[in-house]
XYZ file of C-alpha atoms in Angstrom:
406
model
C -52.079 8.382 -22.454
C -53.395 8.325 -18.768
C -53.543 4.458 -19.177
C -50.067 4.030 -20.013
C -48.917 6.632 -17.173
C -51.379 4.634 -14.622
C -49.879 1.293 -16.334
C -46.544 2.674 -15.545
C -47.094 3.715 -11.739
C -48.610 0.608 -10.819
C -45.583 -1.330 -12.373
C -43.300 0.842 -10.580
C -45.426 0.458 -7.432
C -45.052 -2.928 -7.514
C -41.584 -3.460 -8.270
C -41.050 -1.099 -5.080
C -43.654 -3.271 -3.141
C -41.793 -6.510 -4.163
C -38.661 -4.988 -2.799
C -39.962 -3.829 0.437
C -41.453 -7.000 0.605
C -38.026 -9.399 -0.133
C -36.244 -6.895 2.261
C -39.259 -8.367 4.887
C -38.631 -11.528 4.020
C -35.056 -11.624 4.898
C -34.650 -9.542 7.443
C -31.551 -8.964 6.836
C -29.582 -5.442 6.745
C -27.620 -4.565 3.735
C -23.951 -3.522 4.310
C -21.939 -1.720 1.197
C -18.332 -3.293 1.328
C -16.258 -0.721 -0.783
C -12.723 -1.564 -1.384
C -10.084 -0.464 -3.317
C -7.963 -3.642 -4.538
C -8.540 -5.045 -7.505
C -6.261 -7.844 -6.993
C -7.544 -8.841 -3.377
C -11.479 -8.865 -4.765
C -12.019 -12.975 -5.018
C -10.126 -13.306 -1.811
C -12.571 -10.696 -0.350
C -15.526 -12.258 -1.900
C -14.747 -15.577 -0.530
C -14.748 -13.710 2.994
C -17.966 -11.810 2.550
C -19.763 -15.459 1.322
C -18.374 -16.651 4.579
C -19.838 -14.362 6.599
C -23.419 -13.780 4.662
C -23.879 -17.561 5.722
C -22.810 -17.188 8.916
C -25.170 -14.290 9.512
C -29.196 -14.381 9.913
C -29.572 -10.067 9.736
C -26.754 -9.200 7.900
C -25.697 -9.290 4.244
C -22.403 -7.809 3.202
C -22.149 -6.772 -0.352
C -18.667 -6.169 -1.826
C -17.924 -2.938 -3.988
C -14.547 -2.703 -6.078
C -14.919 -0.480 -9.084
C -11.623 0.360 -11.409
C -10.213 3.489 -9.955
C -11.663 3.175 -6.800
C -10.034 6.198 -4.494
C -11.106 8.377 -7.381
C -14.911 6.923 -7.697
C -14.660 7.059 -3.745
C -14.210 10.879 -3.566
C -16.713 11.356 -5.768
C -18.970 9.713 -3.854
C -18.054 11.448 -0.632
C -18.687 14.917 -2.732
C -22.425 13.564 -3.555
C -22.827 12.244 0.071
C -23.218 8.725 -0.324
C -20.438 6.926 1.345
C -20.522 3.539 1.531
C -20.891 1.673 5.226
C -16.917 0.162 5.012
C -14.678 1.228 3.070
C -10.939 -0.852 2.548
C -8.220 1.525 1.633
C -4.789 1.809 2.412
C -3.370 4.456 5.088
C -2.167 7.196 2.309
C -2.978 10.514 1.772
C -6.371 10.574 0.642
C -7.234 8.416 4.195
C -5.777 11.289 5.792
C -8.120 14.077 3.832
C -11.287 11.676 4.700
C -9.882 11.596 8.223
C -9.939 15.085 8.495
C -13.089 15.633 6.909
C -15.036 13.690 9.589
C -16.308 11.203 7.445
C -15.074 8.438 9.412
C -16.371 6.564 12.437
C -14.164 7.419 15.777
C -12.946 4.099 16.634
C -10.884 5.296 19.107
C -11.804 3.149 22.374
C -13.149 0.150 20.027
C -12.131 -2.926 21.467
C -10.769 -4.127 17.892
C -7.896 -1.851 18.522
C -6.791 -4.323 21.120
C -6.303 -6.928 18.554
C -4.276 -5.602 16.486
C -0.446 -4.361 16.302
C 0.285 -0.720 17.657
C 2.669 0.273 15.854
C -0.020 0.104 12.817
C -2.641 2.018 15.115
C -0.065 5.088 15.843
C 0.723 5.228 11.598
C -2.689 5.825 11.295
C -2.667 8.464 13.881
C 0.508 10.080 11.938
C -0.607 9.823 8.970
C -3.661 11.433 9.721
C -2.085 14.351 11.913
C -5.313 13.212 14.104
C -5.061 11.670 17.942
C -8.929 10.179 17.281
C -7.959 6.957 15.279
C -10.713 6.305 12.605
C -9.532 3.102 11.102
C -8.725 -0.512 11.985
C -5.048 -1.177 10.330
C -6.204 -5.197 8.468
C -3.118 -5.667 6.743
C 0.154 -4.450 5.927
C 2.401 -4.497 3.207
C 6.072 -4.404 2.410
C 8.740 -2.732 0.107
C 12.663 -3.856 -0.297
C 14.799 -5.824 -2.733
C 13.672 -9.575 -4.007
C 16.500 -11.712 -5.034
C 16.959 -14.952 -7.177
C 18.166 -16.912 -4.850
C 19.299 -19.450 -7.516
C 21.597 -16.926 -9.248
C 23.160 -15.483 -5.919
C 23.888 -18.841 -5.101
C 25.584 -19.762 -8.798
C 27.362 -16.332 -8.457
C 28.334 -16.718 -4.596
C 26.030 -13.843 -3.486
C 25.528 -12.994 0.294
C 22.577 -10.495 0.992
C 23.979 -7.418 1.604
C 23.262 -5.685 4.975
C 24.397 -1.993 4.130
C 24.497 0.189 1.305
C 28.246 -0.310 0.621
C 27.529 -3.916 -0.102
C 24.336 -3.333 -2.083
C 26.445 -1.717 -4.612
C 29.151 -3.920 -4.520
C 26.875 -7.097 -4.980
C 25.663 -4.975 -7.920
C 29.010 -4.493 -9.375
C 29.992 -7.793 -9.008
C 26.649 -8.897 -11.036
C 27.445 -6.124 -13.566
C 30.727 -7.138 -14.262
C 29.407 -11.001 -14.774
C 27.321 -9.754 -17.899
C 23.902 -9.558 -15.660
C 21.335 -7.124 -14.772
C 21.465 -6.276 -10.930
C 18.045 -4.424 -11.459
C 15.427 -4.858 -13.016
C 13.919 -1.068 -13.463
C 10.393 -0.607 -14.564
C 10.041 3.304 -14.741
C 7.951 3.344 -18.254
C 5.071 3.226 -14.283
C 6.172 6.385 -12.836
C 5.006 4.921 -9.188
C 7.673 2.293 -9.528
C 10.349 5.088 -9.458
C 9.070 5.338 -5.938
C 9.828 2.501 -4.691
C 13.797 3.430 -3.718
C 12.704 6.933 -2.952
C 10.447 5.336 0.139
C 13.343 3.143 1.443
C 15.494 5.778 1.200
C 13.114 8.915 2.607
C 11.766 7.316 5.509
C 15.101 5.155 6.364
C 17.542 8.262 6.176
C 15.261 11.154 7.211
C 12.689 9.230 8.964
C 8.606 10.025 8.516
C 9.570 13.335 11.648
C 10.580 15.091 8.613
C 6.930 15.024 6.785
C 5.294 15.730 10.606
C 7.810 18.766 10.434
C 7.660 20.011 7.227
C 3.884 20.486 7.920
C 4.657 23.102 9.955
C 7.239 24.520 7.734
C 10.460 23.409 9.734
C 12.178 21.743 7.333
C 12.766 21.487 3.273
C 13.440 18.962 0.933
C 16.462 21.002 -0.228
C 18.006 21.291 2.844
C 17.542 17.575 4.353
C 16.945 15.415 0.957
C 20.166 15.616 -0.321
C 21.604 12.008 0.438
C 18.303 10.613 -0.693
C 18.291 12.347 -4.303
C 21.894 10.896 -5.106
C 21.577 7.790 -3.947
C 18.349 7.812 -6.196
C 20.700 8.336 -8.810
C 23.256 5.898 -7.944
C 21.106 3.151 -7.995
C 20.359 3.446 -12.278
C 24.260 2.623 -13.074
C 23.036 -1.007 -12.105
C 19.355 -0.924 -14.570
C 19.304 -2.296 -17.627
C 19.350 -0.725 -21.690
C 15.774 0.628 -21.127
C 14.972 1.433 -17.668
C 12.362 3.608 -19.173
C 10.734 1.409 -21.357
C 9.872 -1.146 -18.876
C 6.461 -1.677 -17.518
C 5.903 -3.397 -13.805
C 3.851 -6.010 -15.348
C 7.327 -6.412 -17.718
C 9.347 -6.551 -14.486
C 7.421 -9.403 -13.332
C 7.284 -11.504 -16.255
C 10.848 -10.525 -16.842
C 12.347 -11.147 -13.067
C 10.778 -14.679 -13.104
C 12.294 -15.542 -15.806
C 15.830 -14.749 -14.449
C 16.489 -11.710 -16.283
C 17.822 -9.889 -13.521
C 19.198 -10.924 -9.797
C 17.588 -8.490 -7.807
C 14.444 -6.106 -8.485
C 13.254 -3.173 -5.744
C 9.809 -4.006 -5.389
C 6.851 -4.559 -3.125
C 5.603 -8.192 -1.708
C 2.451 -7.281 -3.546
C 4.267 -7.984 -6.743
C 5.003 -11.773 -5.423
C 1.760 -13.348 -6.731
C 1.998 -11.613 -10.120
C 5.896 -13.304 -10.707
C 4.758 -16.766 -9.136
C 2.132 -16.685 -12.134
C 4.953 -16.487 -14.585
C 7.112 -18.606 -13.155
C 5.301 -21.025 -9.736
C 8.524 -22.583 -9.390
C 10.818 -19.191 -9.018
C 12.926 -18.939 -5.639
C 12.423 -15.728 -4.155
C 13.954 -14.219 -1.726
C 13.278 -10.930 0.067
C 15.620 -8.744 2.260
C 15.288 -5.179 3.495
C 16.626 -2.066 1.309
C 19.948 -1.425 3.210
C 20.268 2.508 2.675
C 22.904 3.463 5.496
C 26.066 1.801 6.839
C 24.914 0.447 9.900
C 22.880 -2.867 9.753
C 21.239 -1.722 13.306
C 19.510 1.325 11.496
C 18.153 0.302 8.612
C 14.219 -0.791 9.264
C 11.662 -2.632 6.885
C 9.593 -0.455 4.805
C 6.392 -1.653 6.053
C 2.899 0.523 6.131
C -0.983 0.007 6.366
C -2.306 -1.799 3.073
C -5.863 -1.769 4.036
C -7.427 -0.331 6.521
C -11.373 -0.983 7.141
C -13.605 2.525 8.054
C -16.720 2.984 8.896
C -18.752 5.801 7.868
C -19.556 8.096 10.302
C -23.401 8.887 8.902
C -23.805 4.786 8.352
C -26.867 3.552 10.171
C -25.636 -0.126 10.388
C -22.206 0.986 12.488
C -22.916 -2.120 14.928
C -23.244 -4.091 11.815
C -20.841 -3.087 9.695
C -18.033 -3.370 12.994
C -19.398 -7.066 13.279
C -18.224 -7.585 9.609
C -14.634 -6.225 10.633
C -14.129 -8.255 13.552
C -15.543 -11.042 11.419
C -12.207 -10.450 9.686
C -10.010 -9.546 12.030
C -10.662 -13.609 13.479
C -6.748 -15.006 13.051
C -8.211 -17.660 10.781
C -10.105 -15.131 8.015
C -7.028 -12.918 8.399
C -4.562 -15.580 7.814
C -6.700 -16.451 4.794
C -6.131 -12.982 3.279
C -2.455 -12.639 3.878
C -2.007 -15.973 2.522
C -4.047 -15.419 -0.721
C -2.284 -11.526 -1.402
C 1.184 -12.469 0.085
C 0.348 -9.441 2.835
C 1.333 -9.365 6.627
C -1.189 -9.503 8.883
C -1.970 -6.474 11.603
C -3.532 -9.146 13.798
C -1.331 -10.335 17.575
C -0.245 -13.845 16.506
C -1.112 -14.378 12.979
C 1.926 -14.816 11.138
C 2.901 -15.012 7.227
C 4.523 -18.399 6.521
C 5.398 -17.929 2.651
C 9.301 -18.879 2.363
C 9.720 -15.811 -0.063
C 9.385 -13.350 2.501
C 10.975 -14.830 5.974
C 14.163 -12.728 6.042
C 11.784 -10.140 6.561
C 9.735 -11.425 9.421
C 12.475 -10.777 12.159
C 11.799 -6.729 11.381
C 8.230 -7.118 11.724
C 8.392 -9.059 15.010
C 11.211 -6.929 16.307
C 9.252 -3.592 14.771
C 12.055 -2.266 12.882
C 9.704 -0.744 10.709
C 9.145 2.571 9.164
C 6.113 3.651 6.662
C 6.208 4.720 3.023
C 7.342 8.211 3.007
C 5.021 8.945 0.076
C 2.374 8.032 2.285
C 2.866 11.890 3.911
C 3.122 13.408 0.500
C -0.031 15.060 -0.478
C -1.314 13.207 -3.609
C -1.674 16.880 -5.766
C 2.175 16.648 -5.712
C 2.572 14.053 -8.176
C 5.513 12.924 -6.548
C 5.986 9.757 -9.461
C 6.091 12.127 -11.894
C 8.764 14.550 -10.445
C 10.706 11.216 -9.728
C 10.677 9.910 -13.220
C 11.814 13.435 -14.421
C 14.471 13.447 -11.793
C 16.167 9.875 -12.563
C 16.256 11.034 -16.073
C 17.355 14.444 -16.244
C 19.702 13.985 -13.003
C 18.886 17.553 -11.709
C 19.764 16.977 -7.895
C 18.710 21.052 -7.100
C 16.093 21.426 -9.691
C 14.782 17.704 -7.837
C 14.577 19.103 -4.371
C 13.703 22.664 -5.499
C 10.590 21.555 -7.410
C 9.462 18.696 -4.128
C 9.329 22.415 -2.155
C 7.496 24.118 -4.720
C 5.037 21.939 -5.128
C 4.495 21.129 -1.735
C 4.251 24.503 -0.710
C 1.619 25.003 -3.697
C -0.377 22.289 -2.007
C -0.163 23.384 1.590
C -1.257 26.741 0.362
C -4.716 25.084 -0.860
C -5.340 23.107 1.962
C-alpha cells in the first residue's frame, strides 16, 4: 500500500515538475481570454493565433463556454475571474462594474482610440464615472429589407412611423408578409421594444427611474401601443416562429422586411449568399431628424482587477484594437467597429453608416433593465394578451421588486 501511495506522489511530482519545467522553457505568461460569443469564437481564435506568434512572453488562451454570462458569475462567486473577459455593455457588466471586479481603465491611453460616445454608454450603463471597459465593437438593431421585392413592389424606405405602416399596408394588401415575427424567442419580442424605448423616451428615463422619478405607466404609454401596432403586419404564427426560422425564412423571400439585429446578417447570407439586404433605421416618431440608430456596445474587453498579468493582458487589447485586427472582426461578424477610422464596408448595412458617423445613436433600452426582470418574457405575454395597463403595471412591479434587492 505505501508503494502504490509513494508510486503515486512521485508521478504526481513529476507531472508538476514537467509543468514547472515547460512553463521555464517558454517563458511565456499565460493569459485566460473569456468571451461570451459563440458565433465570433473562430474569428477570435484566428486573432489570438495572431498574436501568440507575434509574442515571445505571452500566450493568450481563448475561453467561450455555452452560457457564458451565467458560467462567468459563477466564477466571479468562487473567485477565479479570468484575466479578459469579452462581454457586451448590459446589465450584468454593470453588476461586475459595481462590484469592483474590473480594472479602472479610466486614464488608459486605449480610451483615446476609440469612439466616445461608446466610452460615456459604458459610464451610463454602469451608473459609474470610473470607466472599466474598452467599448471593441458595436452592434446594431432596425428593419432589414429585400431590396429586390421593394423594388418589384415600388417600395421607398420609409423615414417615419406613418410611412412604416403604410409601406406595411401596401405589402399586406399585395398578399405578402411585411414582417417576419419570430416570438416562439421571447428576446426577439425585444427588438421593437428597444427602438421604440430608447427612441421615444430616451435611455434619461432608466438613469431616472433609478432614483424613482419616473414609471413605466406614466411615460411608456406610446411605446406599449405601438408594440402592438406593429403585429397587424406578422404573419399566421408570429408565435410559432423561431429566429433561426426568421433567417432561413427572410432569405428566402418570405417576407419584405424583418426587425432584427446586423448580428443576424451572417446567419441569412448562409441560407441564401446571394440575398440583397438592405438595412435602415426603425423610424418610431414623425420627424426624420429625431429618430437615431439603435446602436450599443457588443463587446467590451475587461480586465480583472486581481489579474497579475494587467500589463499583459492590456497588450492583448491594444493588439486588437490595431485598425487592421479590428477591421478583421467587424468584417467576419458584420459588427461596427469602436475604433477612429475603421469603417464597415458590407453593402447590407450602408444606409446605416451616416447615423454612426453623424452619432445619431441611442443604446438598447434593455441594456438598463436589470436582467431579474425578465423583460422578454413580460413582452411576449404583452403582444399576446394586449394588456396595455397590466404591461406597464407589471414593468413597475417588477422593477421595483428588483431595486428592492439590490
Amino acid at each position: 500500500m505505501r508503494l502504490g501511495v509513494r508510486i503515486i506522489s512521485g508521478l504526481l511530482l513529476l507531472i508538476a515538475l514537467t509543468a514547472c519545467s515547460s512553463q521555464a522553457d517558454t517563458g511565456r505568461v499565460q493569459i485566460e481570454f473569456f468571451q461570451n460569443k459563440p458565433e465570433a469564437k473562430g474569428t477570435f481564435d484566428a486573432l489570438v493565433d495572431k498574436f501568440n506568434q507575434s509574442q515571445s512572453d505571452i500566450t493568450v488562451i481563448q475561453v467561450n463556454p455555452p452560457d457564458a454570462e451565467t458560467v462567468l458569475k459563477t466564477r466571479v462567486v468562487k473567485n477565479d475571474i479570468p484575466d479578459i473577459i469579452g462581454m457586451g455593455a448590459t446589465d450584468t457588466y454593470s453588476l461586475l462594474a459595481q462590484s469592483g471586479i474590473f480594472m479602472d481603465v479610466t486614464n488608459s491611453p486605449l480610451l483615446e482610440q476609440v469612439d466616445a460616445t461608446y466610452v460615456q454608454m459604458l459610464k451610463d450603463v454602469s451608473g459609474m464615472e470610473e470607466v472599466t471597459g474598452i467599448p471593441f465593437s458595436t452592434n446594431a438593431n432596425g428593419i432589414m429589407y429585400n431590396r429586390q421585392l421593394f423594388e418589384e413592389m415600388g417600395l421607398t424606405v420609409p423615414e417615419t412611423w406613418d410611412e412604416l405602416l403604410a409601406v406595411a399596408q401596401k405589402i399586406k394588401d399585395e398578399g405578402k408578409i411585411p414582417f417576419y415575427f419570430t416570438y416562439k424567442d421571447d428576446w426577439q419580442t425585444v427588438l421593437p421594444f428597444n427602438a421604440l424605448a430608447s427612441n421615444l423616451e430616451g435611455i434619461e428615463f432608466y438613469l431616472q427611474r433609478r432614483e424613482d422619478q419616473v414609471t413605466f405607466a406614466d411615460r411608456y404609454r406610446e411605446v406599449a401601443e405601438k408594440q402592438l401596432a406593429l403585429m397587424d403586419y406578422g404573419h399566421g404564427d408570429n408565435f410559432g416562429k423561431s429566429y433561426a426560422d426568421g433567417n432561413r425564412d427572410f432569405a428566402r423571400g418570405e417576407s419584405v422586411m424583418y426587425i432584427q439585429g446586423t448580428w443576424a446578417i451572417p446567419e441569412i447570407r448562409k441560407s441564401n449568399p446571394d440575398i440583397e439586404i438592405g438595412f435602415f433605421p426603425f423610424p418610431t416618431g414623425n420627424d426624420p431628424q429625431q429618430n437615431k440608430l439603435i446602436s450599443g456596445v457588443d463587446t467590451l474587453l475587461a480586465v480583472a482587477e486581481d489579474s497579475p498579468h494587467q500589463e499583459e493582458a492590456l497588450r492583448f487589447i491594444e493588439f486588437l484594437l490595431e485598425p487592421e485586427n479590428s477591421e478583421q472582426y467587424i468584417t467576419e461578424q458584420t459588427l461596427f467597429s469602436t475604433v477612429k477610422g475603421v469603417k464597415q464596408d458590407d453593402p447590407a448595412v450602408a444606409e446605416l453608416q451616416p447615423y454612426l458617423e453623424q452619432g445619431r445613436v441611442v443604446d438598447f433600452a434593455d441594456h438598463y433593465i436589470p436582467a431579474a426582470v425578465q423583460l422578454s418574457s413580460i413582452v411576449q405575454s404583452f403582444l399576446q394578451n394586449g394588456d396595455i395597463d397590466a404591461y406597464l403595471r407589471r414593468l413597475d412591479t417588477e422593477w421595483d421588486k428588483v431595486a428592492d434587492r439590490r
